[in-house]
Amino acid sequence: MTAAKPLRADAQRNRQALISKAREIFDAGDFDLRFDDFARLAGVGIGTLYRHFPTREALAEAVYHGEIAALCDRARQLQATLPAEKALATFLRGMVSHMDAHQGLARTFATLMATRSDALAEGSQALEQTVTDLVAAAVRNGSVRDDVGAGAVMMALHGIGAARDRPGWRAQADGVITLLLDGLRRPSSGERESEDVSTSS
């Protein structure tokens, strides 16, 4: 398959301006804005908008890809600078902070999910691979148990996101992450011996 032709510098700037403005609009929860108005607010022409993004869904998908790429980059930075278990914990707590700070975006992405967007599926796979890498690194250094996979962590994150309209959501979400991290932690030898004694008695 022939690779897509790289965009000219001005075309790339226009595309990025549209994505940046759309991110602001979606984050503010302004779902009633006419699609054509995205062009005006981004400072580009209507033709430029439709050339890059023929539909609102296509623009939302581009915003979503950018968010996922930023989260994955953040995970790689954490892995490069922190012990594995600290990188995992910091990333998961950061995910909750991101959901809290960008609730409008979360609702936009939930709308994408309802349309069974391929972009959302690809983004979810990329995010799950990132979590898989974080968990695997913590398993290798012995800080995380090896009988719980990244799928369980993703289920917890999806559940946290789905419950974001609950009263007191942020405190409860932080509590779920604490429970998750406690559950993932590999018991010390002393704790394992205590568990063995309790099981046998």
mmCIF file of C-alpha atoms in Angstrom:
data_model
loop_
_atom_site.group_PDB
_atom_site.id
_atom_site.type_symbol
_atom_site.label_atom_id
_atom_site.label_comp_id
_atom_site.label_asym_id
_atom_site.label_seq_id
_atom_site.Cartn_x
_atom_site.Cartn_y
_atom_site.Cartn_z
ATOM 1 C CA MET A 1 0.000 0.000 0.000
ATOM 2 C CA THR A 2 1.311 3.460 -0.936
ATOM 3 C CA ALA A 3 2.225 5.634 2.048
ATOM 4 C CA ALA A 4 0.222 8.837 2.496
ATOM 5 C CA LYS A 5 1.930 11.893 1.065
ATOM 6 C CA PRO A 6 3.326 14.119 3.853
ATOM 7 C CA LEU A 7 1.416 17.355 4.363
ATOM 8 C CA ARG A 8 2.998 20.667 3.463
ATOM 9 C CA ALA A 9 4.059 22.733 6.453
ATOM 10 C CA ASP A 10 1.105 25.138 6.110
ATOM 11 C CA ALA A 11 -1.362 22.289 5.711
ATOM 12 C CA GLN A 12 0.076 20.586 8.802
ATOM 13 C CA ARG A 13 -0.263 23.841 10.776
ATOM 14 C CA ASN A 14 -3.907 24.180 9.689
ATOM 15 C CA ARG A 15 -4.657 20.585 10.623
ATOM 16 C CA GLN A 16 -3.050 21.001 14.029
ATOM 17 C CA ALA A 17 -4.942 24.265 14.599
ATOM 18 C CA LEU A 18 -8.218 22.459 13.949
ATOM 19 C CA ILE A 19 -7.316 19.612 16.300
ATOM 20 C CA SER A 20 -6.179 21.971 19.065
ATOM 21 C CA LYS A 21 -9.341 24.076 18.828
ATOM 22 C CA ALA A 22 -11.538 20.982 18.700
ATOM 23 C CA ARG A 23 -9.866 19.663 21.828
ATOM 24 C CA GLU A 24 -10.726 22.900 23.647
ATOM 25 C CA ILE A 25 -14.327 22.774 22.426
ATOM 26 C CA PHE A 26 -14.866 19.117 23.263
ATOM 27 C CA ASP A 27 -13.229 19.602 26.650
ATOM 28 C CA ALA A 28 -15.666 22.442 27.384
ATOM 29 C CA GLY A 29 -18.557 20.121 26.518
ATOM 30 C CA ASP A 30 -19.857 22.365 23.717
ATOM 31 C CA PHE A 31 -21.608 19.643 21.712
ATOM 32 C CA ASP A 32 -24.133 21.974 20.040
ATOM 33 C CA LEU A 33 -21.571 23.936 18.040
ATOM 34 C CA ARG A 34 -22.131 23.687 14.275
ATOM 35 C CA PHE A 35 -19.389 21.733 12.562
ATOM 36 C CA ASP A 36 -18.605 24.607 10.176
ATOM 37 C CA ASP A 37 -17.887 26.851 13.173
ATOM 38 C CA PHE A 38 -14.794 24.786 13.999
ATOM 39 C CA ALA A 39 -13.126 26.349 10.958
ATOM 40 C CA ARG A 40 -13.894 29.914 12.032
ATOM 41 C CA LEU A 41 -12.725 29.330 15.595
ATOM 42 C CA ALA A 42 -9.506 27.708 14.405
ATOM 43 C CA GLY A 43 -8.835 30.552 11.975
ATOM 44 C CA VAL A 44 -9.020 28.468 8.794
ATOM 45 C CA GLY A 45 -11.394 28.275 5.840
ATOM 46 C CA ILE A 46 -14.371 25.948 5.540
ATOM 47 C CA GLY A 47 -12.687 24.129 2.662
ATOM 48 C CA THR A 48 -9.639 23.486 4.826
ATOM 49 C CA LEU A 49 -11.831 21.980 7.547
ATOM 50 C CA TYR A 50 -13.577 19.570 5.188
ATOM 51 C CA ARG A 51 -10.358 18.713 3.375
ATOM 52 C CA HIS A 52 -8.801 17.472 6.601
ATOM 53 C CA PHE A 53 -11.903 16.303 8.446
ATOM 54 C CA PRO A 54 -15.049 15.564 6.418
ATOM 55 C CA THR A 55 -17.150 14.946 9.560
ATOM 56 C CA ARG A 56 -17.292 15.892 13.239
ATOM 57 C CA GLU A 57 -16.537 12.258 14.047
ATOM 58 C CA ALA A 58 -13.330 12.354 11.982
ATOM 59 C CA LEU A 59 -12.192 15.446 13.876
ATOM 60 C CA ALA A 60 -13.045 13.838 17.232
ATOM 61 C CA GLU A 61 -11.059 10.753 16.223
ATOM 62 C CA ALA A 62 -8.010 12.911 15.500
ATOM 63 C CA VAL A 63 -8.325 14.526 18.940
ATOM 64 C CA TYR A 64 -8.620 11.070 20.499
ATOM 65 C CA HIS A 65 -5.497 9.819 18.724
ATOM 66 C CA GLY A 66 -3.590 12.825 20.031
ATOM 67 C CA GLU A 67 -4.744 12.165 23.598
ATOM 68 C CA ILE A 68 -3.773 8.498 23.426
ATOM 69 C CA ALA A 69 -0.373 9.338 21.927
ATOM 70 C CA ALA A 70 0.284 11.828 24.748
ATOM 71 C CA LEU A 71 -0.686 9.272 27.416
ATOM 72 C CA CYS A 72 1.542 6.618 25.858
ATOM 73 C CA ASP A 73 4.435 9.079 25.640
ATOM 74 C CA ARG A 74 3.898 9.931 29.307
ATOM 75 C CA ALA A 75 4.104 6.244 30.222
ATOM 76 C CA ARG A 76 7.382 5.870 28.352
ATOM 77 C CA GLN A 77 8.822 8.901 30.160
ATOM 78 C CA LEU A 78 7.803 7.444 33.511
ATOM 79 C CA GLN A 79 9.372 4.092 32.667
ATOM 80 C CA ALA A 80 12.604 5.826 31.716
ATOM 81 C CA THR A 81 12.865 7.836 34.927
ATOM 82 C CA LEU A 82 11.168 5.880 37.747
ATOM 83 C CA PRO A 83 11.323 2.398 39.268
ATOM 84 C CA ALA A 84 8.840 0.108 37.549
ATOM 85 C CA GLU A 85 6.292 -0.064 40.370
ATOM 86 C CA LYS A 86 6.419 3.730 40.833
ATOM 87 C CA ALA A 87 5.987 4.281 37.091
ATOM 88 C CA LEU A 88 2.871 2.066 37.088
ATOM 89 C CA ALA A 89 1.349 3.766 40.134
ATOM 90 C CA THR A 90 2.089 7.270 38.833
ATOM 91 C CA PHE A 91 0.597 6.470 35.444
ATOM 92 C CA LEU A 92 -2.617 5.007 36.886
ATOM 93 C CA ARG A 93 -3.121 7.917 39.265
ATOM 94 C CA GLY A 94 -2.376 10.263 36.380
ATOM 95 C CA MET A 95 -5.106 8.580 34.337
ATOM 96 C CA VAL A 96 -7.644 9.445 37.030
ATOM 97 C CA SER A 97 -6.386 13.041 37.119
ATOM 98 C CA HIS A 98 -6.689 13.210 33.329
ATOM 99 C CA MET A 99 -10.278 11.900 33.402
ATOM 100 C CA ASP A 100 -11.138 14.415 36.111
ATOM 101 C CA ALA A 101 -9.591 17.376 34.307
ATOM 102 C CA HIS A 102 -11.026 16.502 30.879
ATOM 103 C CA GLN A 103 -14.552 15.265 31.469
ATOM 104 C CA GLY A 104 -15.830 16.870 28.279
ATOM 105 C CA LEU A 105 -13.290 14.915 26.258
ATOM 106 C CA ALA A 106 -14.298 11.741 28.054
ATOM 107 C CA ARG A 107 -17.897 12.268 26.989
ATOM 108 C CA THR A 108 -16.823 12.922 23.413
ATOM 109 C CA PHE A 109 -14.886 9.671 23.387
ATOM 110 C CA ALA A 110 -17.880 7.857 24.898
ATOM 111 C CA THR A 111 -19.886 9.099 21.913
ATOM 112 C CA LEU A 112 -17.230 7.682 19.603
ATOM 113 C CA MET A 113 -17.500 4.374 21.418
ATOM 114 C CA ALA A 114 -21.249 4.312 20.753
ATOM 115 C CA THR A 115 -20.528 4.551 17.019
ATOM 116 C CA ARG A 116 -18.075 1.611 17.251
ATOM 117 C CA SER A 117 -15.324 3.830 15.871
ATOM 118 C CA ASP A 118 -12.277 1.983 14.526
ATOM 119 C CA ALA A 119 -10.148 4.854 15.813
ATOM 120 C CA LEU A 120 -11.388 4.243 19.336
ATOM 121 C CA ALA A 121 -10.628 0.530 19.077
ATOM 122 C CA GLU A 122 -7.099 1.251 17.835
ATOM 123 C CA GLY A 123 -6.556 3.778 20.612
ATOM 124 C CA SER A 124 -7.785 1.351 23.257
ATOM 125 C CA GLN A 125 -5.359 -1.269 21.964
ATOM 126 C CA ALA A 126 -2.469 1.202 22.115
ATOM 127 C CA LEU A 127 -3.380 2.203 25.662
ATOM 128 C CA GLU A 128 -3.738 -1.423 26.753
ATOM 129 C CA GLN A 129 -0.317 -2.214 25.290
ATOM 130 C CA THR A 130 1.121 0.688 27.278
ATOM 131 C CA VAL A 131 -0.435 -0.649 30.490
ATOM 132 C CA THR A 132 0.791 -4.138 29.586
ATOM 133 C CA ASP A 133 4.348 -2.814 29.288
ATOM 134 C CA LEU A 134 4.120 -1.012 32.642
ATOM 135 C CA VAL A 135 2.753 -4.081 34.430
ATOM 136 C CA ALA A 136 5.274 -6.411 32.783
ATOM 137 C CA ALA A 137 8.184 -4.225 33.892
ATOM 138 C CA ALA A 138 6.902 -4.241 37.478
ATOM 139 C CA VAL A 139 6.471 -8.031 37.349
ATOM 140 C CA ARG A 140 10.040 -8.437 36.123
ATOM 141 C CA ASN A 141 11.488 -6.479 39.033
ATOM 142 C CA GLY A 142 9.421 -8.481 41.511
ATOM 143 C CA SER A 143 7.235 -5.676 42.831
ATOM 144 C CA VAL A 144 3.985 -6.816 41.171
ATOM 145 C CA ARG A 145 2.422 -10.261 41.273
ATOM 146 C CA ASP A 146 2.534 -12.241 38.050
ATOM 147 C CA ASP A 147 -0.961 -13.758 38.182
ATOM 148 C CA VAL A 148 -2.916 -10.590 37.354
ATOM 149 C CA GLY A 149 -2.657 -9.249 33.816
ATOM 150 C CA ALA A 150 -3.030 -5.807 32.293
ATOM 151 C CA GLY A 151 -6.576 -6.707 31.217
ATOM 152 C CA ALA A 152 -7.724 -6.504 34.838
ATOM 153 C CA VAL A 153 -6.097 -3.072 35.151
ATOM 154 C CA MET A 154 -7.866 -1.890 31.991
ATOM 155 C CA MET A 155 -11.201 -3.158 33.329
ATOM 156 C CA ALA A 156 -10.666 -1.090 36.466
ATOM 157 C CA LEU A 157 -9.847 2.016 34.404
ATOM 158 C CA HIS A 158 -12.910 1.507 32.184
ATOM 159 C CA GLY A 159 -15.085 1.100 35.273
ATOM 160 C CA ILE A 160 -13.692 4.276 36.794
ATOM 161 C CA GLY A 161 -14.393 6.178 33.580
ATOM 162 C CA ALA A 162 -17.917 4.800 33.257
ATOM 163 C CA ALA A 163 -18.780 5.919 36.812
ATOM 164 C CA ARG A 164 -17.561 9.511 36.409
ATOM 165 C CA ASP A 165 -21.061 10.989 37.019
ATOM 166 C CA ARG A 166 -21.251 9.548 40.543
ATOM 167 C CA PRO A 167 -21.215 12.050 43.431
ATOM 168 C CA GLY A 168 -17.758 12.119 44.989
ATOM 169 C CA TRP A 169 -16.330 10.400 41.921
ATOM 170 C CA ARG A 170 -12.772 11.691 42.252
ATOM 171 C CA ALA A 171 -12.209 10.491 45.808
ATOM 172 C CA GLN A 172 -13.791 7.137 44.993
ATOM 173 C CA ALA A 173 -11.719 6.800 41.821
ATOM 174 C CA ASP A 174 -8.524 7.468 43.751
ATOM 175 C CA GLY A 175 -9.650 4.833 46.242
ATOM 176 C CA VAL A 176 -10.167 2.264 43.498
ATOM 177 C CA ILE A 177 -6.642 2.911 42.218
ATOM 178 C CA THR A 178 -5.289 2.429 45.733
ATOM 179 C CA LEU A 179 -7.151 -0.876 46.037
ATOM 180 C CA LEU A 180 -5.909 -1.919 42.607
ATOM 181 C CA LEU A 181 -2.289 -1.144 43.429
ATOM 182 C CA ASP A 182 -2.565 -2.922 46.783
ATOM 183 C CA GLY A 183 -3.997 -5.945 45.008
ATOM 184 C CA LEU A 184 -1.239 -5.956 42.405
ATOM 185 C CA ARG A 185 1.569 -5.662 44.941
ATOM 186 C CA ARG A 186 3.618 -8.821 45.311
ATOM 187 C CA PRO A 187 3.496 -10.001 48.950
ATOM 188 C CA SER A 188 6.764 -10.078 50.839
ATOM 189 C CA SER A 189 8.139 -13.451 51.891
ATOM 190 C CA GLY A 190 6.846 -12.877 55.417
ATOM 191 C CA GLU A 191 3.375 -12.071 54.173
ATOM 192 C CA ARG A 192 3.362 -15.174 51.951
ATOM 193 C CA GLU A 193 4.356 -17.349 54.905
ATOM 194 C CA SER A 194 1.522 -15.856 56.963
ATOM 195 C CA GLU A 195 -0.937 -16.530 54.156
ATOM 196 C CA ASP A 196 0.287 -20.140 53.894
ATOM 197 C CA VAL A 197 -0.195 -20.663 57.633
ATOM 198 C CA SER A 198 -3.695 -19.176 57.516
ATOM 199 C CA THR A 199 -4.618 -21.378 54.555
ATOM 200 C CA SER A 200 -3.345 -24.582 56.173
ATOM 201 C CA SER A 201 -4.970 -23.970 59.573
#
